[in-house]
Short mmCIF file of C-alpha atoms and ligand atoms in Angstrom, two decimals:
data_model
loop_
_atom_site.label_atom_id
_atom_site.label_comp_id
_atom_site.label_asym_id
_atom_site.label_seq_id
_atom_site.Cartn_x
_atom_site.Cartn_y
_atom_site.Cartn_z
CA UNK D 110 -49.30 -67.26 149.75
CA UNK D 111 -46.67 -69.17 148.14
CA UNK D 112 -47.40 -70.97 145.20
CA UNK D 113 -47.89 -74.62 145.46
CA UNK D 114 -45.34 -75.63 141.81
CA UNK D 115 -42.86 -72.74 143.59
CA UNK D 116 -42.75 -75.29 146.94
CA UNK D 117 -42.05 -78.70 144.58
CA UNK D 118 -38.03 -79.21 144.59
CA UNK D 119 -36.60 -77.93 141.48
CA UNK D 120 -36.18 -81.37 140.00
CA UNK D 121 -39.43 -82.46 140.79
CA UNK D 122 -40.82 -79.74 138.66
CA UNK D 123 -38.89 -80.36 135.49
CA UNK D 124 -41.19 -81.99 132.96
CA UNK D 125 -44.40 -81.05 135.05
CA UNK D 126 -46.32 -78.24 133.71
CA UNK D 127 -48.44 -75.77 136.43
CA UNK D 128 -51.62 -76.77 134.50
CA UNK D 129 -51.12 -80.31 134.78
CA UNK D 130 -49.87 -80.02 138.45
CA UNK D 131 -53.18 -78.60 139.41
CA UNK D 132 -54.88 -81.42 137.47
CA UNK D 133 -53.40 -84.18 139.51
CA UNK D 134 -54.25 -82.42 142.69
CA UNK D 135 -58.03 -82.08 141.93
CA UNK D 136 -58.47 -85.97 140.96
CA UNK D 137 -56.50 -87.22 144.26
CA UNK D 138 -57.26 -83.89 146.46
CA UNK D 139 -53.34 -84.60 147.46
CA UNK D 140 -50.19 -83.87 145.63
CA UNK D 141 -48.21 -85.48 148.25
CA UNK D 142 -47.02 -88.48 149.17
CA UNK D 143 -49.86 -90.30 151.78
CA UNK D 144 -46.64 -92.72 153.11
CA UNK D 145 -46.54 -89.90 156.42
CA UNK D 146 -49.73 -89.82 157.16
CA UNK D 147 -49.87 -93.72 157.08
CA UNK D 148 -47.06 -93.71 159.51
CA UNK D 149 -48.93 -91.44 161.04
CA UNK D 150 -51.48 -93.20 162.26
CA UNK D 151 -49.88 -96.10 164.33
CA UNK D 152 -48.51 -93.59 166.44
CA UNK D 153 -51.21 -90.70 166.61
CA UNK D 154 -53.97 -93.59 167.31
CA UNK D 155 -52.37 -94.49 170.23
CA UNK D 156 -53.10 -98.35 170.02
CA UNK D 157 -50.88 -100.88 167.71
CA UNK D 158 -53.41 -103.06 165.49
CA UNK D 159 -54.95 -105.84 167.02
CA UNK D 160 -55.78 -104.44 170.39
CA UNK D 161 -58.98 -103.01 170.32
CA UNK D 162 -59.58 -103.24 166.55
CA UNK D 163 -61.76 -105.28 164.08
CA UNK D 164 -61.10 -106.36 160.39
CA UNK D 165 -63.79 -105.41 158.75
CA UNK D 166 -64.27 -105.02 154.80
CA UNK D 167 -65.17 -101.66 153.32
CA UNK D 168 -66.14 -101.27 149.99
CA UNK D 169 -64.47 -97.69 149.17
CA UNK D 170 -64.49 -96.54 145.03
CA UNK D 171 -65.21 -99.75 143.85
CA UNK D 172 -62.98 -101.80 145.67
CA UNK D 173 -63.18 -104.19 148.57
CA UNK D 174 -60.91 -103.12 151.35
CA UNK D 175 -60.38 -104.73 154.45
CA UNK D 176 -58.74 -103.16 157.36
CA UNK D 177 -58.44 -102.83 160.89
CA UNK D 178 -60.77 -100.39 162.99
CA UNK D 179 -61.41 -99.71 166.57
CA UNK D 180 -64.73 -98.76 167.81
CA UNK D 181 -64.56 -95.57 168.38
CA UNK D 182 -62.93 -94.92 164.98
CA UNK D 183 -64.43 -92.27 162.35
CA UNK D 184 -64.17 -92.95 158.34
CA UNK D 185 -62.35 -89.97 157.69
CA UNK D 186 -59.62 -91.36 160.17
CA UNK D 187 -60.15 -94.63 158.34
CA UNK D 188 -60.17 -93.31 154.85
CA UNK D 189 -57.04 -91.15 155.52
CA UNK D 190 -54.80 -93.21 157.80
CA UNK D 191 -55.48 -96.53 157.32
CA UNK D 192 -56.47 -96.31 153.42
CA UNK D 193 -53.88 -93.62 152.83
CA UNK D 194 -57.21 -91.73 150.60
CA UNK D 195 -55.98 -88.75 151.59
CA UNK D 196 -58.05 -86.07 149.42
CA UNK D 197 -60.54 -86.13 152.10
CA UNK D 198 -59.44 -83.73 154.78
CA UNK D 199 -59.61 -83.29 157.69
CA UNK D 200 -60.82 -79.35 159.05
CA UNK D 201 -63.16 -78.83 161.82
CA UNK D 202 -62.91 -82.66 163.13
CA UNK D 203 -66.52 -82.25 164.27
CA UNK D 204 -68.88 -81.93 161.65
CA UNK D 205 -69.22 -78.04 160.84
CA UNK D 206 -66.84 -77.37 157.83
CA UNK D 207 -67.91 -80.19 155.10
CA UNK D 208 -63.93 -80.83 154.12
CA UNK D 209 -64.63 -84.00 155.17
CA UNK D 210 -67.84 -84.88 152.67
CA UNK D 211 -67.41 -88.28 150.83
CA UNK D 212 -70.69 -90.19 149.09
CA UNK D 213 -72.27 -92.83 151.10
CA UNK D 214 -74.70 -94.99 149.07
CA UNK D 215 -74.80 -91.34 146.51
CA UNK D 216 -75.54 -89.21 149.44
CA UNK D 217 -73.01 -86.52 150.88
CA UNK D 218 -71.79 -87.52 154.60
CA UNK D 219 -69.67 -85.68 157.23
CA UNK D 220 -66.81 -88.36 157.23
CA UNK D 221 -65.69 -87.42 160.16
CA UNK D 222 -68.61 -87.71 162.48
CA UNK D 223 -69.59 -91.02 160.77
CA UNK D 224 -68.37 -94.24 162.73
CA UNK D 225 -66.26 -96.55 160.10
CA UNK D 226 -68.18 -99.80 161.29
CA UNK D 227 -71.58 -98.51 160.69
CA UNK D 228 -70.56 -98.39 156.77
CA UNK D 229 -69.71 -101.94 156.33
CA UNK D 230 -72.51 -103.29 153.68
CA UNK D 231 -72.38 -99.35 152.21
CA UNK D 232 -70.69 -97.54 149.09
CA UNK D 233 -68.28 -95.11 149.75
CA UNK D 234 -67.02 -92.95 147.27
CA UNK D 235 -64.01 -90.17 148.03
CA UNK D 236 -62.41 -87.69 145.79
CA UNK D 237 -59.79 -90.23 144.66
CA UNK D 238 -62.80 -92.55 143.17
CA UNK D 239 -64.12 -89.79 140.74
CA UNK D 240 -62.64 -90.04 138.13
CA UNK D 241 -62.68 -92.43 135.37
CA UNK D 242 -59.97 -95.19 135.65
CA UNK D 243 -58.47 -94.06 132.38
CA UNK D 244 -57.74 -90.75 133.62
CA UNK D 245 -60.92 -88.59 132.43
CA UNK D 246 -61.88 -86.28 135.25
CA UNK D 247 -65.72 -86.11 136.54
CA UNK D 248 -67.79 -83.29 134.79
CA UNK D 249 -68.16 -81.52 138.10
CA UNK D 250 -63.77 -81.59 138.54
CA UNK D 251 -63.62 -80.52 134.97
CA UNK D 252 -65.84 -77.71 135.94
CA UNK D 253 -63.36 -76.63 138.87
CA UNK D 254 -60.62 -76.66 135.82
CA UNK D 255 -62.31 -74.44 133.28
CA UNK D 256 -63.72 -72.19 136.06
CA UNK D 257 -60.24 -72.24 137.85
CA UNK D 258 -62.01 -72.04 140.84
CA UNK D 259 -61.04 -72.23 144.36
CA UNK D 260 -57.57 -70.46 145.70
CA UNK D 261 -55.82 -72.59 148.54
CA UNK D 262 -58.55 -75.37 147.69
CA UNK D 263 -58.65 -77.35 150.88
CA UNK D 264 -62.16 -77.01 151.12
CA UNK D 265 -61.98 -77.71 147.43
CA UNK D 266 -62.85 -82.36 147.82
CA UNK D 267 -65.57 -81.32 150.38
CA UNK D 268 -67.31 -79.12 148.08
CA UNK D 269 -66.66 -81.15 144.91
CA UNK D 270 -67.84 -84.35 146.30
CA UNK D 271 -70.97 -82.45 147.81
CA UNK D 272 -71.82 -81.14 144.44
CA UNK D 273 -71.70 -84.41 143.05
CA UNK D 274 -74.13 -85.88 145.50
CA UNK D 275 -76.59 -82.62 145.20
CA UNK D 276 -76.37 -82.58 141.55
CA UNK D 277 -77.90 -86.44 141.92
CA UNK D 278 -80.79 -84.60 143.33
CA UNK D 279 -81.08 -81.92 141.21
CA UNK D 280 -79.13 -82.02 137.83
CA UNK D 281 -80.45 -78.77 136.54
CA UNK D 282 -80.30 -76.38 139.75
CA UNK D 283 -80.33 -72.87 139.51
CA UNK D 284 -77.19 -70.83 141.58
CA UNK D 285 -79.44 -70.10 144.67
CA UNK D 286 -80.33 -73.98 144.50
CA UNK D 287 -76.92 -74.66 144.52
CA UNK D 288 -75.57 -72.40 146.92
CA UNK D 289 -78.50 -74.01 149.01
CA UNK D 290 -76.90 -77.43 148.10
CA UNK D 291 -73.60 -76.49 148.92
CA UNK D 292 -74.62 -74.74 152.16
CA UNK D 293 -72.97 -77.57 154.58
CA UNK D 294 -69.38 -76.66 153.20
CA UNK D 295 -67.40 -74.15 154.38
CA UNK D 296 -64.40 -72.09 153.05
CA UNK D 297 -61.77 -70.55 154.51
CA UNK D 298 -60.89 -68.14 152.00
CA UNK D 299 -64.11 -67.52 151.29
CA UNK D 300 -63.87 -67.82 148.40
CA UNK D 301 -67.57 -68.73 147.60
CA UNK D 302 -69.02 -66.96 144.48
CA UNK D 303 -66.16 -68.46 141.88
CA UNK D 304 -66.86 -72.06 143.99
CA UNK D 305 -70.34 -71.90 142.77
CA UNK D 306 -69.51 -70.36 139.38
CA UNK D 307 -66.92 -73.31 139.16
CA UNK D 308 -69.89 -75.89 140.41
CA UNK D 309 -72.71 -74.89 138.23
CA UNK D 310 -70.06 -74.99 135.11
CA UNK D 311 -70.04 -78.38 136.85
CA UNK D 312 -73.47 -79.28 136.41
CA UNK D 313 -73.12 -77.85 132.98
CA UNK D 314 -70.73 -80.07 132.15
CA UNK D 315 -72.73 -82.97 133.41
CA UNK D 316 -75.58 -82.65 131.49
CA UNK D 317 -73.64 -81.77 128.76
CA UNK D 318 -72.16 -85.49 129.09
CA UNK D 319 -75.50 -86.98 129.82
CA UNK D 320 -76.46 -85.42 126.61
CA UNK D 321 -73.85 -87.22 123.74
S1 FES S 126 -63.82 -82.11 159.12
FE1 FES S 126 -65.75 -83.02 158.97
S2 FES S 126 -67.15 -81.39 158.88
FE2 FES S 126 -65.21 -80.43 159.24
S1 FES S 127 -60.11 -72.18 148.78
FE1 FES S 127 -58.99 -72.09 150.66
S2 FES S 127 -60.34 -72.98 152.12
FE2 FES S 127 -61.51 -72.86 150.32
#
């Protein structure tokens, strides 16, 4: 598989090192620009806003955001194409893969087979709401770092975020407890023991910070 700094245009890449390329994708989940996937969604959706849709106000990492959603509408089609939060994917579409997890009041959700409206009132937190706003990663990302876990790491957001939510749980779990805990997401590489080695550093890291 190609990769990922050999696909950035040449002058893109000047001045970017690998290590800090692969830092910037695991705070967003998304190296690219979200601009086509907001353009996306007008046309994909099938319905121009304001027929069929509702403002409503979501409060997504900390912020108030208010947007337009139709009934029918699922957060991770709200979170992606609307909110251009594009570190939460998209896989399976229909709950069975966990690329789609985000925290809902602290506890790990299937974005997509979660209805946006029923989340007004609720905290949502996605991949790009991790880390502090000065720039530090999350213990459980700087796990992922140190571990150099995952390979293509699209499932990589599903799993972090449901870490984070298990690890709220269960702060000290052992690796069967957290391959238990991490049983809802799936990867397509399969690349699943240095995911969990990656993860518990994560929970290392955590308590570590809980510690000082
Ligand atoms: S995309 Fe939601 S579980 Fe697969
Ligand atoms: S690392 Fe490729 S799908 Fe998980």
């Amino acid at each position: 598989m190609d990769d990922p700094v050999d696909l950035l245009p040449d002058d893109k890449l000047k001045g970017v090192s690998r290590r800090n390329f692969i830092k910037g994708v695991i705070a967003g989940g998304v190296a690219a620009s979200s601009a086509n996937y907001l353009f996306r969604a007008s046309s994909l959706f099938g319905q121009p806003p304001g027929q069929g849709d509702r403002l409503i106000t979501l409060n997504v990492n900390g912020q108030l955001r208010r947007v337009d959603v139709a009934k029918q509408e699922t957060l991770a089609w709200t979170l992606r194409y609307k909110l251009g939060l594009t570190g939460t994917k998209l896989g399976c579409d229909r709950a069975e893969c966990g690329a789609c997890t985000v925290l809902i009041d602290d506890a790990p959700h299937y974005s997509c087979s979660i209805l946006t409206h029923t989340v007004r009132e609720r905290k949502v937190l996605t991949i790009e709401g991790l880390a502090k706003p000065n720039g530090t990663l999350h213990p459980v990302q700087r796990g992922v770092i140190d571990e150099q876990g995952f390979q293509c790491a699209f499932c990589m957001t599903g799993f972090i975020m449901s870490a984070v939510g298990f690890l709220k749980t269960n702060p000290n779990p052992t690796r069967l407890e957290m391959a238990h805990g991490l049983s809802g997401n799936l990867c397509r590489c399969q690349d699943y023991d240095k995911i969990l080695t990656a993860m518990m550093r994560g929970a290392e890291n955590m308590r570590k910070a809980q510690d000082v």
